GROMACS .gro file of C-alpha atoms in nm:
model
  237
    1MET     CA    1  15.783   8.814   7.260
    2TYR     CA    2  15.555   8.679   7.457
    3SER     CA    3  15.406   8.326   7.605
    4PRO     CA    4  15.104   8.203   7.391
    5ILE     CA    5  14.780   8.085   7.635
    6GLY     CA    6  14.835   7.795   7.473
    7TRP     CA    7  15.163   7.690   7.541
    8ARG     CA    8  15.204   7.375   7.789
    9GLY     CA    9  15.519   7.344   7.957
   10GLU     CA   10  15.616   7.180   8.294
   11TYR     CA   11  15.796   7.503   8.400
   12PRO     CA   12  15.623   7.793   8.234
   13ARG     CA   13  15.733   8.007   8.475
   14ALA     CA   14  16.126   7.870   8.455
   15VAL     CA   15  16.053   7.932   8.070
   16GLN     CA   16  15.933   8.308   8.061
   17HIS     CA   17  16.253   8.364   8.288
   18ALA     CA   18  16.479   8.180   8.025
   19ALA     CA   19  16.325   8.378   7.740
   20LYS     CA   20  16.340   8.691   7.964
   21ALA     CA   21  16.729   8.672   8.009
   22ILE     CA   22  16.812   8.533   7.684
   23VAL     CA   23  16.569   8.603   7.412
   24THR     CA   24  16.484   8.956   7.561
   25PRO     CA   25  16.856   9.062   7.510
   26VAL     CA   26  16.861   8.954   7.178
   27MET     CA   27  16.552   9.075   7.050
   28GLY     CA   28  16.599   9.437   7.197
   29PHE     CA   29  16.932   9.469   7.049
   30LEU     CA   30  16.870   9.344   6.674
   31LEU     CA   31  16.502   9.538   6.669
   32ASP     CA   32  16.504   9.851   6.924
   33HIS     CA   33  16.730  10.075   6.723
   34SER     CA   34  16.543  10.019   6.383
   35ALA     CA   35  16.200  10.098   6.555
   36PRO     CA   36  15.974  10.275   6.343
   37VAL     CA   37  15.794  10.599   6.428
   38ALA     CA   38  15.483  10.628   6.237
   39GLU     CA   39  15.185  10.831   6.237
   40PHE     CA   40  14.893  10.882   5.965
   41SER     CA   41  14.638  11.118   5.833
   42ARG     CA   42  14.299  11.198   5.951
   43GLU     CA   43  14.180  10.996   5.628
   44ASP     CA   44  14.320  10.676   5.759
   45ILE     CA   45  14.147  10.626   6.107
   46SER     CA   46  13.941  10.356   6.131
   47PRO     CA   47  13.569  10.338   6.112
   48PHE     CA   48  13.526  10.130   6.393
   49PHE     CA   49  13.814  10.022   6.705
   50TRP     CA   50  13.775   9.721   6.841
   51VAL     CA   51  13.757   9.742   7.278
   52ASN     CA   52  13.938   9.515   7.453
   53GLY     CA   53  13.850   9.470   7.892
   54LYS     CA   54  13.546   9.547   8.023
   55ILE     CA   55  13.505   9.867   8.219
   56PRO     CA   56  13.555   9.945   8.596
   57THR     CA   57  13.352   9.783   8.813
   58CYS     CA   58  13.518   9.973   9.152
   59ASP     CA   59  13.261  10.239   9.327
   60GLU     CA   60  13.541  10.482   9.311
   61TRP     CA   61  13.579  10.464   8.927
   62LYS     CA   62  13.181  10.507   8.908
   63THR     CA   63  13.140  10.813   9.114
   64LEU     CA   64  13.402  10.970   8.876
   65ALA     CA   65  13.245  10.874   8.575
   66ALA     CA   66  12.853  11.007   8.718
   67GLY     CA   67  13.053  11.314   8.763
   68ASP     CA   68  13.214  11.351   8.463
   69PHE     CA   69  13.543  11.265   8.609
   70LYS     CA   70  13.554  11.658   8.715
   71ASN     CA   71  13.705  11.501   9.045
   72TYR     CA   72  13.954  11.303   8.932
   73ARG     CA   73  14.325  11.304   9.063
   74LEU     CA   74  14.618  11.110   8.901
   75LYS     CA   75  14.849  11.006   9.171
   76VAL     CA   76  15.213  11.022   9.051
   77TYR     CA   77  15.460  10.845   9.360
   78GLY     CA   78  15.770  10.663   9.383
   79GLN     CA   79  16.125  10.714   9.295
   80LEU     CA   80  16.031  11.080   9.257
   81GLU     CA   81  16.196  11.431   9.367
   82ASN     CA   82  15.841  11.579   9.296
   83PRO     CA   83  15.542  11.335   9.344
   84VAL     CA   84  15.182  11.510   9.219
   85GLU     CA   85  14.856  11.484   9.222
   86LEU     CA   86  14.675  11.609   8.881
   87SER     CA   87  14.344  11.655   8.779
   88LEU     CA   88  14.252  11.670   8.431
   89ASP     CA   89  14.302  11.999   8.374
   90ASP     CA   90  14.649  11.989   8.553
   91LEU     CA   91  14.728  11.768   8.293
   92LEU     CA   92  14.585  11.972   8.031
   93ILE     CA   93  14.803  12.282   8.106
   94LEU     CA   94  15.115  12.087   8.105
   95GLY     CA   95  15.092  12.014   7.758
   96HIS     CA   96  14.909  11.884   7.463
   97LYS     CA   97  14.989  11.649   7.171
   98THR     CA   98  14.802  11.477   6.929
   99GLN     CA   99  14.897  11.199   6.692
  100ILE     CA  100  14.729  10.902   6.453
  101THR     CA  101  14.825  10.574   6.497
  102LEU     CA  102  14.840  10.219   6.439
  103HIS     CA  103  14.719   9.992   6.735
  104HIS     CA  104  14.843   9.662   6.708
  105CYS     CA  105  14.632   9.397   6.950
  106ILE     CA  106  14.808   9.077   7.051
  107GLN     CA  107  14.431   8.911   6.967
  108GLY     CA  108  14.563   9.011   6.624
  109TRP     CA  109  14.344   9.309   6.562
  110SER     CA  110  14.471   9.629   6.452
  111GLY     CA  111  14.260   9.994   6.403
  112ILE     CA  112  14.403  10.332   6.319
  113ALA     CA  113  14.311  10.655   6.602
  114GLU     CA  114  14.393  11.002   6.682
  115TRP     CA  115  14.501  11.043   7.014
  116GLY     CA  116  14.533  11.339   7.217
  117GLY     CA  117  14.696  11.425   7.515
  118LEU     CA  118  15.021  11.475   7.744
  119SER     CA  119  15.347  11.322   7.685
  120LEU     CA  120  15.513  11.120   7.942
  121ALA     CA  121  15.819  11.260   7.866
  122GLU     CA  122  15.657  11.611   7.963
  123LEU     CA  123  15.528  11.446   8.285
  124MET     CA  124  15.831  11.331   8.379
  125LYS     CA  125  16.016  11.662   8.359
  126LEU     CA  126  15.730  11.787   8.672
  127VAL     CA  127  15.807  11.501   8.840
  128ARG     CA  128  16.199  11.416   8.813
  129PRO     CA  129  16.255  11.040   8.797
  130THR     CA  130  16.580  11.001   9.077
  131PRO     CA  131  16.855  10.791   8.916
  132LYS     CA  132  16.720  10.479   9.147
  133ALA     CA  133  16.398  10.480   8.934
  134LYS     CA  134  16.405  10.209   8.655
  135ALA     CA  135  16.006  10.130   8.539
  136VAL     CA  136  15.677  10.270   8.553
  137ILE     CA  137  15.386  10.106   8.679
  138PHE     CA  138  15.037  10.211   8.556
  139TYR     CA  139  14.741  10.083   8.785
  140SER     CA  140  14.372  10.078   8.659
  141PHE     CA  141  14.073  10.091   8.776
  142GLY     CA  142  13.980   9.817   8.621
  143GLU     CA  143  14.014   9.383   8.687
  144GLY     CA  144  14.222   9.172   8.497
  145VAL     CA  145  14.086   8.871   8.309
  146GLU     CA  146  14.177   8.504   8.381
  147PHE     CA  147  14.197   8.389   8.007
  148SER     CA  148  14.103   8.100   8.106
  149THR     CA  149  13.834   8.111   8.277
  150GLY     CA  150  13.697   8.449   8.148
  151VAL     CA  151  13.668   8.585   8.507
  152ALA     CA  152  13.785   8.900   8.670
  153GLY     CA  153  14.114   8.833   8.894
  154GLY     CA  154  14.249   9.150   9.033
  155GLN     CA  155  14.331   9.499   8.972
  156TYR     CA  156  14.486   9.509   8.603
  157TYR     CA  157  14.811   9.675   8.567
  158ASP     CA  158  15.152   9.716   8.363
  159SER     CA  159  15.504   9.836   8.275
  160LEU     CA  160  15.720  10.047   8.064
  161SER     CA  161  16.056  10.101   8.130
  162ILE     CA  162  16.232  10.430   8.173
  163GLU     CA  163  16.293  10.406   7.824
  164ASP     CA  164  15.963  10.313   7.653
  165ALA     CA  165  15.846  10.601   7.910
  166LEU     CA  166  16.050  10.876   7.697
  167ASN     CA  167  15.930  10.734   7.385
  168PRO     CA  168  15.836  11.096   7.146
  169GLN     CA  169  15.480  10.865   7.066
  170THR     CA  170  15.413  10.735   7.471
  171MET     CA  171  15.133  10.959   7.605
  172LEU     CA  172  14.888  10.967   7.850
  173ALA     CA  173  14.575  11.036   7.665
  174TYR     CA  174  14.257  11.181   7.743
  175GLU     CA  175  14.094  11.226   7.420
  176MET     CA  176  14.056  10.982   7.103
  177ASN     CA  177  13.968  11.105   6.753
  178TYR     CA  178  13.905  11.492   6.827
  179GLU     CA  179  13.668  11.364   7.124
  180PRO     CA  180  13.716  11.345   7.557
  181LEU     CA  181  13.834  10.976   7.580
  182ASN     CA  182  13.513  10.752   7.643
  183HIS     CA  183  13.484  10.483   7.877
  184LEU     CA  184  13.470  10.192   7.672
  185HIS     CA  185  13.846  10.347   7.546
  186GLY     CA  186  13.952  10.405   7.874
  187ALA     CA  187  13.834  10.714   8.032
  188PRO     CA  188  13.944  10.950   8.204
  189LEU     CA  189  14.246  10.835   8.110
  190ARG     CA  190  14.506  10.584   7.920
  191LEU     CA  191  14.818  10.467   7.826
  192ARG     CA  192  14.935  10.508   7.489
  193VAL     CA  193  15.287  10.358   7.383
  194GLU     CA  194  15.271  10.309   7.047
  195ASN     CA  195  15.624  10.114   6.979
  196GLN     CA  196  15.429   9.876   7.174
  197LEU     CA  197  15.153   9.603   7.170
  198GLY     CA  198  14.841   9.664   7.271
  199PHE     CA  199  14.792   9.468   7.617
  200LYS     CA  200  15.056   9.688   7.720
  201MET     CA  201  14.827  10.020   7.706
  202VAL     CA  202  14.653  10.025   8.039
  203LYS     CA  203  14.296  10.151   8.022
  204TRP     CA  204  14.136  10.376   8.340
  205ILE     CA  205  14.463  10.459   8.489
  206GLN     CA  206  14.460  10.526   8.897
  207VAL     CA  207  14.836  10.513   8.978
  208ILE     CA  208  15.144  10.581   8.814
  209GLU     CA  209  15.455  10.461   9.005
  210PHE     CA  210  15.830  10.487   8.930
  211VAL     CA  211  16.024  10.210   9.118
  212GLU     CA  212  16.353  10.074   9.093
  213ASP     CA  213  16.260   9.762   8.925
  214VAL     CA  214  15.951   9.512   8.922
  215GLN     CA  215  15.990   9.255   9.116
  216SER     CA  216  15.863   9.366   9.423
  217ILE     CA  217  15.475   9.430   9.228
  218LYS     CA  218  15.192   9.186   9.226
  219LYS     CA  219  15.359   8.873   9.137
  220GLY     CA  220  15.672   9.074   9.053
  221GLU     CA  221  15.664   9.005   8.628
  222GLY     CA  222  15.601   9.319   8.541
  223GLY     CA  223  15.252   9.357   8.403
  224TYR     CA  224  14.883   9.123   8.501
  225ALA     CA  225  14.889   8.922   8.199
  226GLU     CA  226  15.265   8.843   8.272
  227ASP     CA  227  15.191   8.776   8.623
  228HIS     CA  228  14.906   8.575   8.564
  229GLU     CA  229  14.937   8.443   8.190
  230TYR     CA  230  15.317   8.393   8.143
  231PHE     CA  231  15.364   8.674   7.879
  232GLY     CA  232  15.744   8.759   7.809
  233GLU     CA  233  15.842   9.119   7.858
  234LEU     CA  234  15.927   9.251   7.561
  235ALA     CA  235  15.588   9.371   7.340
  236ASN     CA  236  15.768   9.559   7.138
  237ILE     CA  237  15.661   9.607   6.734
   0.00000   0.00000   0.00000
């Protein structure tokens, strides 16, 4: 569930929180257990895959991109027994899987692509979240966009529950359609979580943090769109 941009109300944050308290548990109970795990064939891959968002403008990402991301290190920290910093080569050594899946954008378009990368569940075996960890935050090198103005408005981020992070189709992708992930689609690393809408799949991942809850992060709603556009937390498909 989400709150569209055009949904006007005198108290949009209160409506967002009411939906989280009432609608989210009901929808989760009714729909989550029957969520399909769908994959497609190579022949189904879309000839064109739309791009959302703008390439990061920060100096750190530009420098890494100029060096073909050889100096990139993914920092994973927070409520963990084993915080790490990993290069792309390290991620490859940890494991490699592929999947051909259908991407659903909140704007109404869809597309099929092949993704290759590391299962997030495999990463979690390495970092070992503590029992306190209830959510995973993915921070981007890129900036979010204020939908009403089109102006960049601070670092983009989003979150997943531990349950969604452990989904067998949730991965950190560094390949797309049998090639290294390109800049427009999220290089050096992007999130794929196939039981969620596209805005949850953070591109240009800089840092991953395991947290007790999302309330202490940014504006406390669990993601950039949730903070600024009153999207609901439930984006399951």
